Every structure is written in C-alpha cells, then in structure tokens.
C-alpha cells in the first residue's frame, strides 16, 4: 500500500490515536476479527458502537447488495414509490412495538433524531424537547442540543433554544419540568441504555413511567434505539423489555448491516402530520440500495424465530455473569458492571489517589480508557473503544455473532488488566508505548510502596480559608520514578522516551488534590498539583509558544478550581520568564524562587559548618548565576562569603560574562551600601579591608577610587578590577563559564542552573567540598554521589512543613517535607496574600526576607539534610569530613587556597 498521511481526516483525533497506538490501518475484516496491513488479527469488541451486528463483511448483506446489482434495481428514484424502502418500512411497521408505522429513512443516527425533533414539534405545535443529562443523541445541531453533555455543545453555541435536561432515571424531575412547562413540551427523548454516557441502563419501570408522564402532559415519547435497537440488548428493541410503546422510535447503526449508512425515524400516526410530510425531505432518503440492506438485516434477525437475538441474550448473560465474578475478585479495581445483552460497561475506580501521579493525571485528563484500549489492542490484540471524555468505563459491545471462545479470551485479558491495577504495577500498562507489546508474564506487587495523599485532619468547625495550585512536571527520569514506584522497571533511556511520549499530549491536568494543610497559625488551605506533561528536555526544547500554551491552560485550570495563588515548579518558572508570561490571568503567580534561595543557603551553611568550612574564608561558586535563583543565591551568599565564582552558561559565553559582570557589580554595590550601614561580614568585610588597604597606600590612584566608594553607591566590575590590580590581590568575584577550570578550587557550591543535563561530574569537585543542588533537574550527576565519598552533596530547597502532610508519592520526599517553591506557594495561600511574588530574573532581596518571615510565622523550616535522596545525619557528614581531611594531605592541595587580602 502506498504511504497514507494519517492526519488528513481529523488531525486532532489522529494525534490522540497515534499517542495511544490506536492508529492501526485495518485492511481486512471478517466476522469479529480485523486485520492490519501486516495481517495481524484483532478481536473487535467495539463493532463501531453497535453498527456491526453480524461481523465484518457479512455474507447475507453482501448478497443483498449483489442482488440489487444483478437485478439492476435503480437506487435513487425520487419522487416515486421506491420498492425496497417500502418493503423495509413494511417490515419495520410489523416488528416495532405498538402502532409505529411511518418510516422516515435517512443516513445516520443524528439525522433520525433531527427528523424526530421536527416531527414532534410540528405535530404538537410546541417547542420544548426534554432529554436526559449524560445522554447522547448525535452531533448535528438539533440532536446536539438534545445531547446531555455540555462539553460537546459549548464551542458550537449549542444548545439551540427549546431544549431542557433532566437527570436520567429521575421520574420526579421529569414530572417537575413537565409541570413547570405545562403546555409547552413537545416530547421527551430518551435512550433505554445510555450508550455514550458510559452504558447506564434505565432502571426497571423508568421508561414505562416516563411514557405515562408524557401522556399526562400531552407530550410525545421518543425512544432513541439507535444503539440499543435490533437485537443489541437481547430483545429486538430494548423498550420491549418493559413493554413500552413509544410515539417515535429511532434506529440507525445496525440497520446498515455493518456496510452502509442508514437510519430511520419510525412514527405512530398520532405524530405524523402534513407539515412534516410536505416539508421534510432529503435527496438520499428512501434509496433502494441501503433499504435492501435494511431488509436483509431484519431477515437475519428474524430468522428462526429470532434465534440470533435469543443468542445475544444468552451470550450477554454469560458475559455479564463472568464480569460480575471478576468484579467480586477485584473489589478494589472494578467499581461496577452494568448493561444489557451485548452492550456492557465495566467501570473502574478512579485512580486519583493510587500512589501514581501518572495514573491520577491520565484519569483526570480523561485518558484512562485510551491507555487501557491502547494496552489491550497492542498487547492482547483486543479492540475496545476508548471514551476520551472523562469516563472510567470500558464499553464491551462486540458483534452480535461473537463466539463464547472469543468472549473467554477477552475475559482472560481483563483478568490480567485487573491484576495489574490491583497490584499497582502501572508500568505494565505503559510498556506498549515503548513498543514492548509482550504479555505481562510477571505482574509485580507495588502495593507495599503505595503512598496515598495525607492531608491535615480538620477539626470540628475548621474551614478552608484559601486555595493554591502548583504547576509541576518531571524534570528528569528519576522524578518520574518518584511519582510512580512501578516505573523503577524502566531503564533511564525508556523513561526519557516515556517523557517524550507524554509531551505528545500536551494538555495539563490535575495529578494530586490536597484537601487540607494547616499552618502553625491555624489557617487551613486546600490545593492541587497540576501536571504539565513535559520532561526537562521537552520543556526547554519545545517551541516556547507551545509550552506557554500548556502552562496557560494549567493556570486556567487552577483558577477554575478556585486557587488564589499558583506556584511554578521546576522549569515551568524558567520557561515563563520567572512567571512573567503567566501574570494577569486572574490569579496570583509566584515562581516560588525566593524561599528556594533562602532555604538553599540555609542548607549550604549548615553543611559548611558540619564540614568545618569557614564560610568567610572559603571559596564559593554559584553555578547558573545568571538565572533568577542563581543570581539571588549569589547576592545572599555575598552577605557571608567574600570569594565567589559566578558561573554562567558556556554555550552563551559572551552574554553570560556580560550578565555575570553586571551581577558582580550588583553584589559590590549592595555590599557597599550595607557597609555604610555598619555591616562587616562577607563582601562588606572585603570592601572595608580594601578601603583600609587603599587608605594606607595613599597612592594617587586610590583617591578617586576611595572617593567613588564613599560617594557613589554604584560599584562596577571595572572598579573592582582596578582595586585588585592596585593592591595586587585576587578579586573577590570571578566570572566564568568553564566549570572544568574553576570548580575544582571551590569549597562551597550552589548549583542552580536550568540545564536539562547534568553539569557537575566527579572530576569537578574539590576534596571536602559542599554542594547544595537546587537545580531541577539536578545539576550534580548521580556518579558524584557514587564515586566521591569525600564531598557533601545536599539536595537543596527542601522544607519541613508544620504537619506531616503528603502529596501522595510526595515527589519522593518524606511526609511533611516538600520543595521550597511549593512551600512558598503554600505560605502565600496561608497568609492570604494574593499578590504576585518572586517574578522575573531579579528577585528583590526584600521578598527573600518576606518569605523567611512567613516561613517562621507559619511554622516552616529547613528540612533535615538529604544526600542522594537519603537523609544524612551529622555522623555521616563527619565521616565525609574525615575522609576529605585524609585525602587533602595526600594530594597536597591545601584548602582554602586563596590569597589573603591585605
Ligand atoms: N443516538 C444514540 C443513542 C447513539 O448512540 C448515537 C451514536 N453513537 C446517535 C444517536 C448518533 O448516531 P450517528 O453517529 O449515526 O449520527
């Protein structure tokens, strides 16, 4: 076959089908089997939502078509008396309940619904059509207006006027609406089993009682049997289970025999009227070809006293019993089994709190059945229809001619699926996306690793005062494993591929709902983690407008959930220019960077003290000092240290150097201001010392410099260089882009780059160094921890919350511990502060102070130190320190190694 472009019919749908590997091209179909181009067979349990009653390419239907051809029967002969259309109408009149008689043929279900709406309105002289919530009646504008799902309607400005909805299976509600609109209701349209709505059968007695209400209020009853009709539920028509005789009955789908498009609106003489007779028509209506197919369909269904229909009832019985027993064996997995005949639904429990961010994300995004359908299709060769809108229900709707063996094969696959879900071995559901379509032979039990959402327990009378949302993504593969314990089965490369896969479906979604967190002040807030499906690489490399669209959607979700403040996790703040691109969207924004800086430096200092490093004398480095966090870290660090290397991106050397020199100037200017206020630490101390040195020298060059230091507040890079040259000392600030060259001399390192790859490897670090890695994804490669037992690597930016709450898998942290950027968001919500904070590349130092104050007020502090995702205690740090001390002697490289200022 020549290569076909897959996006020419519906590019939007093609994207979803491709994502879930449902984009097969079937080139042959026979019975219940479909075959792809390679000849692989798939067992079909969709049967085009009931439109394939006798399997693919049924003999009897082809025979009917061939008979039309061989007899040279003309198909389109309006206006006249088309013989096959009349024959089909006659048969339908005979077999449909009550006095249904007049057939308006058409080409689809939705068109049959349109005809019914016109028919009842013209007959009754009234406008209102009542339908059920969650119903489905088609997608042309009239039928769409009756369809009970607003998400289908909104973009198309539907519903049209005159359409009202009532809850399904709620007779008092129907009666109330009839009463409220007495004399205005033309009809109530209803499905005997809601198909698209998730296979919800009408309760026993509902249809009959609804018919009775209609009669009392002189409204017509339209029964939409487009999906349920013609044997599907184990009776010829589903309304016959209840002995209901509607005024209008609608058919389509199966009426086309699985080969041609065909629909019918069959009405009783009570409804027929001349306006409709004169004014409703369609070119292709009553064509002999499709009607001949309809006749063949009925003949097959009626043969041997409806033997096939009785078989459907038996097979449906068998299937539902086996499904019920499956549900009993997996009570935590299957919520409900329901349906009639061969129109069954298996509803799964929501996985919003299943210890897996991916599963919550996909359930919230409505992609759960898409994932299951992809899994069953690719791993078991079973074809099931995904509901792409929010449902947790798998629909089982095979051909009416399905065999018991085929049903058993499906049941085996469903059993495996239930075992996977019960054991929370979700990786097995994802494997096919990595092209591993082998059957899961060893399903592992991940329940011992389950971590559920743990909120604060509300006391009597306590209420939520504020709401927050936090946008996050997986910066690196290890974060994906933190969020999904079973993903430890994947290799690093496979995890990268999964992240790439996720980015192909860029819609954000909630991945955790935290119902309550209490502050030490007693404020209780609620919040949501909203995932954007980008890995670190994707978020940095995808076109910015695409990523921003996704982030904006996430902010919209947050606002709709009622969040007053939205925080930006990991690289989402970097790509939105520190949140600048997400401001003014009706909700406060914070990058969360200020508290991150405060906490990172607290951790670094704590580590330094335990490693016996004198911060005043140490050489410190900030990796990624041009970024918002790195810049503020450097400024804050300069309050304590006076020998700092500012490192920028080596891929943009010149711009980095220019920006780093600007930052150096800001550091010196700030120090000079503080020095005048009497501060004598860090860079202030250095300035005081050089001033004293210059005053002693009394050489001509010192006077203008001293003058400038005393009068002007601005101190640039050039002045610093001049001072250092004049006094022949090392500069206190160095700018660099070459990690290889400069890091080896540094005792303290803050790593805060936004690189999606590791930057710091074992060869880069000085013996005895302390690194605080705030970067997400991390800057320090895991080899450092594995190979260097003489350095202290601290995971930066971790905060201890006042109560041991946990966001499900909690990003891999202990209960009560979370990221500082998330903590900043939580703090702002607790404080009820709805202003934007920590926006842009230049974090105000006042905001750092503010966050420090809020943290103290609400009971947040630096968490225990962590190295390589393990808590590290003072004894372990002392061991590192000792090993470093031994090694220093051997290498004969004393540290600190700077030249002292005069
Ligand atoms: N009504 C019902 C009950 C249906 O299930 C459907 C199709 N799923 C329709 C109407 C619309 O039929 P069609 O897709 O042929 O327009």
mmCIF file of C-alpha atoms in Angstrom, residues 70-390:
data_model
loop_
_atom_site.group_PDB
_atom_site.id
_atom_site.type_symbol
_atom_site.label_atom_id
_atom_site.label_comp_id
_atom_site.label_asym_id
_atom_site.label_seq_id
_atom_site.Cartn_x
_atom_site.Cartn_y
_atom_site.Cartn_z
ATOM 1 C CA UNK A 70 -27.715 -8.081 -10.551
ATOM 2 C CA UNK A 71 -31.337 -7.012 -10.781
ATOM 3 C CA UNK A 72 -30.292 -3.525 -11.905
ATOM 4 C CA UNK A 73 -32.663 -2.056 -9.361
ATOM 5 C CA UNK A 74 -32.467 1.761 -9.536
ATOM 6 C CA UNK A 75 -31.462 3.162 -6.166
ATOM 7 C CA UNK A 76 -32.286 6.873 -6.263
ATOM 8 C CA UNK A 77 -35.732 7.339 -7.729
ATOM 9 C CA UNK A 78 -37.355 10.299 -6.012
ATOM 10 C CA UNK A 79 -40.172 11.096 -6.446
ATOM 11 C CA UNK A 80 -41.773 7.679 -6.823
ATOM 12 C CA UNK A 81 -42.574 4.590 -4.764
ATOM 13 C CA UNK A 82 -39.165 3.025 -4.039
ATOM 14 C CA UNK A 83 -39.804 -0.670 -3.663
ATOM 15 C CA UNK A 84 -37.070 -1.678 -1.211
ATOM 16 C CA UNK A 85 -37.780 1.331 1.014
ATOM 17 C CA UNK A 86 -41.438 0.345 1.117
ATOM 18 C CA UNK A 87 -40.512 -3.274 1.832
ATOM 19 C CA UNK A 88 -38.260 -2.234 4.720
ATOM 20 C CA UNK A 89 -40.883 0.169 6.106
ATOM 21 C CA UNK A 90 -43.436 -2.610 5.979
ATOM 22 C CA UNK A 91 -41.199 -4.976 7.932
ATOM 23 C CA UNK A 92 -40.359 -2.305 10.493
ATOM 24 C CA UNK A 93 -44.013 -1.431 10.968
ATOM 25 C CA UNK A 94 -44.642 -5.109 11.580
ATOM 26 C CA UNK A 95 -41.950 -5.697 14.179
ATOM 27 C CA UNK A 96 -41.760 -2.401 16.079
ATOM 28 C CA UNK A 97 -43.909 -2.062 19.195
ATOM 29 C CA UNK A 98 -47.403 -0.540 19.197
ATOM 30 C CA UNK A 99 -48.661 1.371 16.230
ATOM 31 C CA UNK A 100 -45.325 2.635 14.937
ATOM 32 C CA UNK A 101 -45.773 2.761 11.202
ATOM 33 C CA UNK A 102 -44.348 5.624 9.156
ATOM 34 C CA UNK A 103 -40.666 5.415 8.319
ATOM 35 C CA UNK A 104 -38.527 8.421 7.555
ATOM 36 C CA UNK A 105 -35.268 6.934 6.303
ATOM 37 C CA UNK A 106 -32.007 8.766 6.463
ATOM 38 C CA UNK A 107 -28.263 8.166 6.503
ATOM 39 C CA UNK A 108 -27.308 8.422 10.167
ATOM 40 C CA UNK A 109 -28.471 8.348 13.745
ATOM 41 C CA UNK A 110 -28.235 12.051 14.244
ATOM 42 C CA UNK A 111 -30.370 12.648 11.171
ATOM 43 C CA UNK A 112 -33.033 10.318 12.544
ATOM 44 C CA UNK A 113 -33.024 12.429 15.731
ATOM 45 C CA UNK A 114 -33.385 15.622 13.673
ATOM 46 C CA UNK A 115 -36.385 14.141 11.895
ATOM 47 C CA UNK A 116 -37.925 13.149 15.226
ATOM 48 C CA UNK A 117 -37.489 16.646 16.672
ATOM 49 C CA UNK A 118 -39.166 18.230 13.651
ATOM 50 C CA UNK A 119 -41.871 15.628 13.657
ATOM 51 C CA UNK A 120 -42.898 16.062 17.300
ATOM 52 C CA UNK A 121 -42.665 19.845 17.219
ATOM 53 C CA UNK A 122 -44.834 20.089 14.125
ATOM 54 C CA UNK A 123 -47.311 17.533 15.485
ATOM 55 C CA UNK A 124 -47.597 19.065 18.954
ATOM 56 C CA UNK A 125 -47.312 22.697 17.943
ATOM 57 C CA UNK A 126 -44.949 23.039 20.930
ATOM 58 C CA UNK A 127 -41.275 23.715 21.163
ATOM 59 C CA UNK A 128 -39.652 22.125 24.188
ATOM 60 C CA UNK A 129 -37.715 18.884 23.839
ATOM 61 C CA UNK A 130 -36.705 17.338 27.152
ATOM 62 C CA UNK A 131 -33.799 14.926 27.240
ATOM 63 C CA UNK A 132 -31.680 13.287 29.910
ATOM 64 C CA UNK A 133 -28.415 14.543 31.301
ATOM 65 C CA UNK A 134 -25.479 12.439 30.147
ATOM 66 C CA UNK A 135 -27.485 11.311 27.124
ATOM 67 C CA UNK A 136 -26.218 11.074 23.579
ATOM 68 C CA UNK A 137 -28.412 11.697 20.573
ATOM 69 C CA UNK A 138 -25.987 12.862 17.904
ATOM 70 C CA UNK A 139 -23.922 15.813 16.885
ATOM 71 C CA UNK A 140 -25.815 17.815 14.280
ATOM 72 C CA UNK A 141 -27.143 20.978 15.882
ATOM 73 C CA UNK A 142 -30.660 19.795 16.764
ATOM 74 C CA UNK A 143 -29.566 16.394 18.028
ATOM 75 C CA UNK A 144 -26.584 18.007 19.745
ATOM 76 C CA UNK A 145 -28.963 20.332 21.572
ATOM 77 C CA UNK A 146 -30.746 17.260 22.929
ATOM 78 C CA UNK A 147 -27.461 15.545 23.797
ATOM 79 C CA UNK A 148 -26.936 15.892 27.530
ATOM 80 C CA UNK A 149 -23.307 16.826 27.636
ATOM 81 C CA UNK A 150 -22.376 20.476 27.600
ATOM 82 C CA UNK A 151 -18.728 19.825 26.695
ATOM 83 C CA UNK A 152 -19.896 18.646 23.253
ATOM 84 C CA UNK A 153 -22.052 21.743 22.856
ATOM 85 C CA UNK A 154 -20.150 24.755 24.135
ATOM 86 C CA UNK A 155 -17.851 25.568 21.191
ATOM 87 C CA UNK A 156 -20.772 25.263 18.764
ATOM 88 C CA UNK A 157 -23.096 27.636 20.620
ATOM 89 C CA UNK A 158 -25.483 24.783 21.307
ATOM 90 C CA UNK A 159 -27.977 24.023 22.691
ATOM 91 C CA UNK A 160 -30.456 25.816 20.467
ATOM 92 C CA UNK A 161 -33.441 27.321 22.335
ATOM 93 C CA UNK A 162 -36.156 24.964 23.487
ATOM 94 C CA UNK A 163 -34.065 22.097 24.900
ATOM 95 C CA UNK A 164 -34.237 21.147 28.572
ATOM 96 C CA UNK A 165 -32.384 18.459 30.510
ATOM 97 C CA UNK A 166 -33.441 16.289 33.415
ATOM 98 C CA UNK A 167 -31.360 13.751 35.345
ATOM 99 C CA UNK A 168 -31.600 10.254 33.863
ATOM 100 C CA UNK A 169 -33.639 7.727 35.855
ATOM 101 C CA UNK A 170 -35.287 10.525 37.824
ATOM 102 C CA UNK A 171 -39.038 10.461 37.290
ATOM 103 C CA UNK A 172 -39.947 13.224 39.778
ATOM 104 C CA UNK A 173 -37.505 15.534 37.962
ATOM 105 C CA UNK A 174 -39.175 14.754 34.647
ATOM 106 C CA UNK A 175 -42.571 15.406 36.118
ATOM 107 C CA UNK A 176 -41.403 18.697 37.660
ATOM 108 C CA UNK A 177 -40.095 20.015 34.352
ATOM 109 C CA UNK A 178 -43.255 18.909 32.562
ATOM 110 C CA UNK A 179 -45.284 20.766 35.190
ATOM 111 C CA UNK A 180 -43.117 23.888 35.066
ATOM 112 C CA UNK A 181 -43.516 23.990 31.296
ATOM 113 C CA UNK A 182 -47.033 22.656 31.080
ATOM 114 C CA UNK A 183 -48.438 23.063 27.590
ATOM 115 C CA UNK A 184 -45.032 23.755 26.039
ATOM 116 C CA UNK A 185 -43.339 20.358 25.927
ATOM 117 C CA UNK A 186 -43.362 18.584 22.573
ATOM 118 C CA UNK A 187 -41.505 15.432 23.624
ATOM 119 C CA UNK A 188 -39.168 13.586 25.951
ATOM 120 C CA UNK A 189 -36.368 11.783 24.105
ATOM 121 C CA UNK A 190 -34.554 9.005 25.925
ATOM 122 C CA UNK A 191 -32.180 6.081 25.404
ATOM 123 C CA UNK A 192 -33.166 2.770 27.033
ATOM 124 C CA UNK A 193 -29.482 2.310 27.870
ATOM 125 C CA UNK A 194 -27.283 5.388 27.755
ATOM 126 C CA UNK A 195 -24.521 4.219 25.447
ATOM 127 C CA UNK A 196 -22.016 7.015 25.021
ATOM 128 C CA UNK A 197 -22.743 8.174 28.569
ATOM 129 C CA UNK A 198 -20.995 5.062 29.900
ATOM 130 C CA UNK A 199 -23.532 2.219 29.473
ATOM 131 C CA UNK A 200 -26.132 3.287 32.019
ATOM 132 C CA UNK A 201 -29.349 1.271 31.719
ATOM 133 C CA UNK A 202 -32.702 2.808 32.519
ATOM 134 C CA UNK A 203 -33.927 1.491 35.857
ATOM 135 C CA UNK A 204 -36.740 -1.046 35.704
ATOM 136 C CA UNK A 205 -40.006 0.783 35.218
ATOM 137 C CA UNK A 206 -38.399 4.069 34.227
ATOM 138 C CA UNK A 207 -39.265 4.036 30.521
ATOM 139 C CA UNK A 208 -42.850 2.933 31.092
ATOM 140 C CA UNK A 209 -43.415 5.556 33.789
ATOM 141 C CA UNK A 210 -41.765 8.241 31.641
ATOM 142 C CA UNK A 211 -44.183 7.279 28.839
ATOM 143 C CA UNK A 212 -47.047 7.663 31.280
ATOM 144 C CA UNK A 213 -45.866 11.137 32.356
ATOM 145 C CA UNK A 214 -45.604 12.131 28.685
ATOM 146 C CA UNK A 215 -49.165 11.026 28.073
ATOM 147 C CA UNK A 216 -50.427 13.002 31.064
ATOM 148 C CA UNK A 217 -48.721 16.151 29.853
ATOM 149 C CA UNK A 218 -49.624 15.536 26.202
ATOM 150 C CA UNK A 219 -46.029 15.248 25.174
ATOM 151 C CA UNK A 220 -44.625 12.558 22.892
ATOM 152 C CA UNK A 221 -42.166 9.868 23.925
ATOM 153 C CA UNK A 222 -39.238 9.392 21.540
ATOM 154 C CA UNK A 223 -37.172 6.306 22.281
ATOM 155 C CA UNK A 224 -33.701 6.547 20.783
ATOM 156 C CA UNK A 225 -32.788 2.950 19.972
ATOM 157 C CA UNK A 226 -30.036 3.922 17.587
ATOM 158 C CA UNK A 227 -27.581 1.929 19.671
ATOM 159 C CA UNK A 228 -29.842 -0.398 21.637
ATOM 160 C CA UNK A 229 -32.144 -1.432 18.804
ATOM 161 C CA UNK A 230 -32.106 -4.506 16.545
ATOM 162 C CA UNK A 231 -31.095 -7.214 18.974
ATOM 163 C CA UNK A 232 -28.263 -5.487 20.823
ATOM 164 C CA UNK A 233 -29.790 -5.840 24.293
ATOM 165 C CA UNK A 234 -31.099 -9.371 23.806
ATOM 166 C CA UNK A 235 -34.523 -8.222 22.555
ATOM 167 C CA UNK A 236 -35.287 -6.861 19.105
ATOM 168 C CA UNK A 237 -35.881 -3.448 20.709
ATOM 169 C CA UNK A 238 -34.762 -2.512 24.196
ATOM 170 C CA UNK A 239 -38.090 -0.875 25.012
ATOM 171 C CA UNK A 240 -39.699 -4.297 24.660
ATOM 172 C CA UNK A 241 -38.039 -5.383 27.928
ATOM 173 C CA UNK A 242 -40.576 -3.083 29.539
ATOM 174 C CA UNK A 243 -43.462 -3.361 27.102
ATOM 175 C CA UNK A 244 -43.122 0.316 26.246
ATOM 176 C CA UNK A 245 -44.771 1.616 23.085
ATOM 177 C CA UNK A 246 -43.174 4.902 22.094
ATOM 178 C CA UNK A 247 -44.663 7.522 19.800
ATOM 179 C CA UNK A 248 -41.421 7.679 17.850
ATOM 180 C CA UNK A 249 -38.657 5.094 17.707
ATOM 181 C CA UNK A 250 -35.268 5.797 16.204
ATOM 182 C CA UNK A 251 -32.909 3.325 14.582
ATOM 183 C CA UNK A 252 -29.590 3.560 12.766
ATOM 184 C CA UNK A 253 -26.228 1.809 13.251
ATOM 185 C CA UNK A 254 -27.088 -1.916 12.950
ATOM 186 C CA UNK A 255 -29.773 -1.144 10.347
ATOM 187 C CA UNK A 256 -26.947 -0.606 7.835
ATOM 188 C CA UNK A 257 -25.776 -4.208 8.334
ATOM 189 C CA UNK A 258 -22.236 -3.050 9.046
ATOM 190 C CA UNK A 259 -21.796 -1.937 5.446
ATOM 191 C CA UNK A 260 -23.927 1.074 4.603
ATOM 192 C CA UNK A 261 -25.026 4.263 6.401
ATOM 193 C CA UNK A 262 -28.673 4.005 7.332
ATOM 194 C CA UNK A 263 -31.094 5.481 9.830
ATOM 195 C CA UNK A 264 -34.825 5.538 10.420
ATOM 196 C CA UNK A 265 -37.310 7.621 12.354
ATOM 197 C CA UNK A 266 -40.417 5.465 12.796
ATOM 198 C CA UNK A 267 -43.536 7.213 13.987
ATOM 199 C CA UNK A 268 -47.059 6.459 15.007
ATOM 200 C CA UNK A 269 -49.993 8.005 13.137
ATOM 201 C CA UNK A 270 -50.526 10.187 16.244
ATOM 202 C CA UNK A 271 -47.383 12.047 15.419
ATOM 203 C CA UNK A 272 -47.443 12.110 11.668
ATOM 204 C CA UNK A 273 -48.632 15.435 10.278
ATOM 205 C CA UNK A 274 -48.849 17.151 6.973
ATOM 206 C CA UNK A 275 -46.391 19.907 7.710
ATOM 207 C CA UNK A 276 -43.735 17.310 8.248
ATOM 208 C CA UNK A 277 -44.908 15.313 5.236
ATOM 209 C CA UNK A 278 -44.724 18.322 2.972
ATOM 210 C CA UNK A 279 -41.634 19.959 4.312
ATOM 211 C CA UNK A 280 -39.164 17.282 5.353
ATOM 212 C CA UNK A 281 -37.088 15.525 2.721
ATOM 213 C CA UNK A 282 -33.560 14.517 1.790
ATOM 214 C CA UNK A 283 -32.040 13.546 -1.548
ATOM 215 C CA UNK A 284 -30.671 10.231 -0.429
ATOM 216 C CA UNK A 285 -33.669 9.247 1.690
ATOM 217 C CA UNK A 286 -35.544 6.074 0.761
ATOM 218 C CA UNK A 287 -32.802 4.865 -1.568
ATOM 219 C CA UNK A 288 -33.329 1.287 -2.617
ATOM 220 C CA UNK A 289 -29.748 0.168 -2.082
ATOM 221 C CA UNK A 290 -29.448 0.872 1.647
ATOM 222 C CA UNK A 291 -33.054 -0.124 2.223
ATOM 223 C CA UNK A 292 -32.331 -3.520 0.620
ATOM 224 C CA UNK A 293 -29.577 -3.859 3.204
ATOM 225 C CA UNK A 294 -32.043 -2.937 5.961
ATOM 226 C CA UNK A 295 -34.380 -5.673 4.730
ATOM 227 C CA UNK A 296 -31.536 -8.215 4.830
ATOM 228 C CA UNK A 297 -30.653 -7.111 8.382
ATOM 229 C CA UNK A 298 -34.198 -7.690 9.577
ATOM 230 C CA UNK A 299 -34.430 -11.035 7.786
ATOM 231 C CA UNK A 300 -31.304 -12.251 9.526
ATOM 232 C CA UNK A 301 -32.503 -11.042 12.925
ATOM 233 C CA UNK A 302 -35.942 -12.544 12.468
ATOM 234 C CA UNK A 303 -34.739 -15.887 11.091
ATOM 235 C CA UNK A 304 -35.669 -18.992 13.108
ATOM 236 C CA UNK A 305 -37.916 -17.130 15.421
ATOM 237 C CA UNK A 306 -35.246 -14.529 16.270
ATOM 238 C CA UNK A 307 -32.667 -17.173 17.088
ATOM 239 C CA UNK A 308 -29.763 -14.704 16.827
ATOM 240 C CA UNK A 309 -31.447 -12.243 19.187
ATOM 241 C CA UNK A 310 -32.011 -15.033 21.717
ATOM 242 C CA UNK A 311 -28.349 -15.989 21.396
ATOM 243 C CA UNK A 312 -27.412 -12.382 22.168
ATOM 244 C CA UNK A 313 -29.439 -12.614 25.359
ATOM 245 C CA UNK A 314 -27.638 -15.844 26.316
ATOM 246 C CA UNK A 315 -24.146 -14.561 25.489
ATOM 247 C CA UNK A 316 -24.879 -11.280 27.249
ATOM 248 C CA UNK A 317 -25.963 -13.272 30.284
ATOM 249 C CA UNK A 318 -22.789 -15.336 30.204
ATOM 250 C CA UNK A 319 -20.545 -12.304 29.766
ATOM 251 C CA UNK A 320 -22.166 -10.224 32.498
ATOM 252 C CA UNK A 321 -22.061 -13.122 34.976
ATOM 253 C CA UNK A 322 -18.373 -13.634 34.339
ATOM 254 C CA UNK A 323 -17.795 -9.880 34.661
ATOM 255 C CA UNK A 324 -19.647 -9.823 37.967
ATOM 256 C CA UNK A 325 -17.442 -12.619 39.246
ATOM 257 C CA UNK A 326 -14.362 -10.672 38.075
ATOM 258 C CA UNK A 327 -15.682 -7.650 39.961
ATOM 259 C CA UNK A 328 -16.062 -9.769 43.093
ATOM 260 C CA UNK A 329 -12.462 -10.933 42.785
ATOM 261 C CA UNK A 330 -11.180 -7.400 42.271
ATOM 262 C CA UNK A 331 -13.381 -5.318 44.530
ATOM 263 C CA UNK A 332 -10.782 -2.541 44.756
ATOM 264 C CA UNK A 333 -10.470 -2.295 40.997
ATOM 265 C CA UNK A 334 -13.897 -2.729 39.413
ATOM 266 C CA UNK A 335 -16.498 -0.332 40.689
ATOM 267 C CA UNK A 336 -19.453 -1.592 38.693
ATOM 268 C CA UNK A 337 -20.502 -3.903 35.903
ATOM 269 C CA UNK A 338 -23.680 -2.962 34.092
ATOM 270 C CA UNK A 339 -25.596 -3.184 30.851
ATOM 271 C CA UNK A 340 -27.988 -5.306 28.883
ATOM 272 C CA UNK A 341 -27.315 -8.065 26.362
ATOM 273 C CA UNK A 342 -24.122 -7.370 24.455
ATOM 274 C CA UNK A 343 -23.964 -3.738 25.490
ATOM 275 C CA UNK A 344 -21.988 -3.852 28.702
ATOM 276 C CA UNK A 345 -19.835 -1.492 30.687
ATOM 277 C CA UNK A 346 -17.089 -2.173 33.225
ATOM 278 C CA UNK A 347 -16.434 0.850 35.395
ATOM 279 C CA UNK A 348 -13.119 1.120 37.209
ATOM 280 C CA UNK A 349 -12.452 3.030 40.395
ATOM 281 C CA UNK A 350 -10.829 6.418 39.876
ATOM 282 C CA UNK A 351 -7.081 6.364 40.422
ATOM 283 C CA UNK A 352 -6.757 9.895 41.742
ATOM 284 C CA UNK A 353 -5.158 8.581 44.910
ATOM 285 C CA UNK A 354 -3.437 5.469 43.621
ATOM 286 C CA UNK A 355 0.119 6.370 44.584
ATOM 287 C CA UNK A 356 0.946 7.234 40.982
ATOM 288 C CA UNK A 357 0.967 10.723 39.530
ATOM 289 C CA UNK A 358 0.750 9.325 36.028
ATOM 290 C CA UNK A 359 -2.407 7.399 36.768
ATOM 291 C CA UNK A 360 -4.088 10.341 38.513
ATOM 292 C CA UNK A 361 -3.031 12.590 35.672
ATOM 293 C CA UNK A 362 -4.374 10.304 32.974
ATOM 294 C CA UNK A 363 -7.636 9.671 34.847
ATOM 295 C CA UNK A 364 -8.189 13.375 35.403
ATOM 296 C CA UNK A 365 -7.365 14.088 31.774
ATOM 297 C CA UNK A 366 -9.939 11.501 30.639
ATOM 298 C CA UNK A 367 -7.264 9.369 29.006
ATOM 299 C CA UNK A 368 -7.590 6.299 31.223
ATOM 300 C CA UNK A 369 -9.667 4.238 28.808
ATOM 301 C CA UNK A 370 -7.436 5.460 25.994
ATOM 302 C CA UNK A 371 -4.474 3.943 27.797
ATOM 303 C CA UNK A 372 -6.371 0.725 28.536
ATOM 304 C CA UNK A 373 -7.613 0.499 24.963
ATOM 305 C CA UNK A 374 -4.074 1.007 23.667
ATOM 306 C CA UNK A 375 -2.754 -1.609 26.062
ATOM 307 C CA UNK A 376 -5.415 -4.203 25.172
ATOM 308 C CA UNK A 377 -5.068 -3.550 21.457
ATOM 309 C CA UNK A 378 -1.300 -3.732 21.318
ATOM 310 C CA UNK A 379 -0.662 -6.383 23.946
ATOM 311 C CA UNK A 380 -3.734 -8.654 23.658
ATOM 312 C CA UNK A 381 -4.963 -7.750 20.172
ATOM 313 C CA UNK A 382 -8.342 -6.848 21.577
ATOM 314 C CA UNK A 383 -10.054 -3.795 20.248
ATOM 315 C CA UNK A 384 -12.046 -1.769 22.766
ATOM 316 C CA UNK A 385 -13.346 1.746 22.334
ATOM 317 C CA UNK A 386 -11.800 4.460 24.471
ATOM 318 C CA UNK A 387 -14.040 7.171 25.836
ATOM 319 C CA UNK A 388 -11.867 10.185 25.503
ATOM 320 C CA UNK A 389 -14.120 12.289 27.666
ATOM 321 C CA UNK A 390 -13.610 11.701 31.356
#
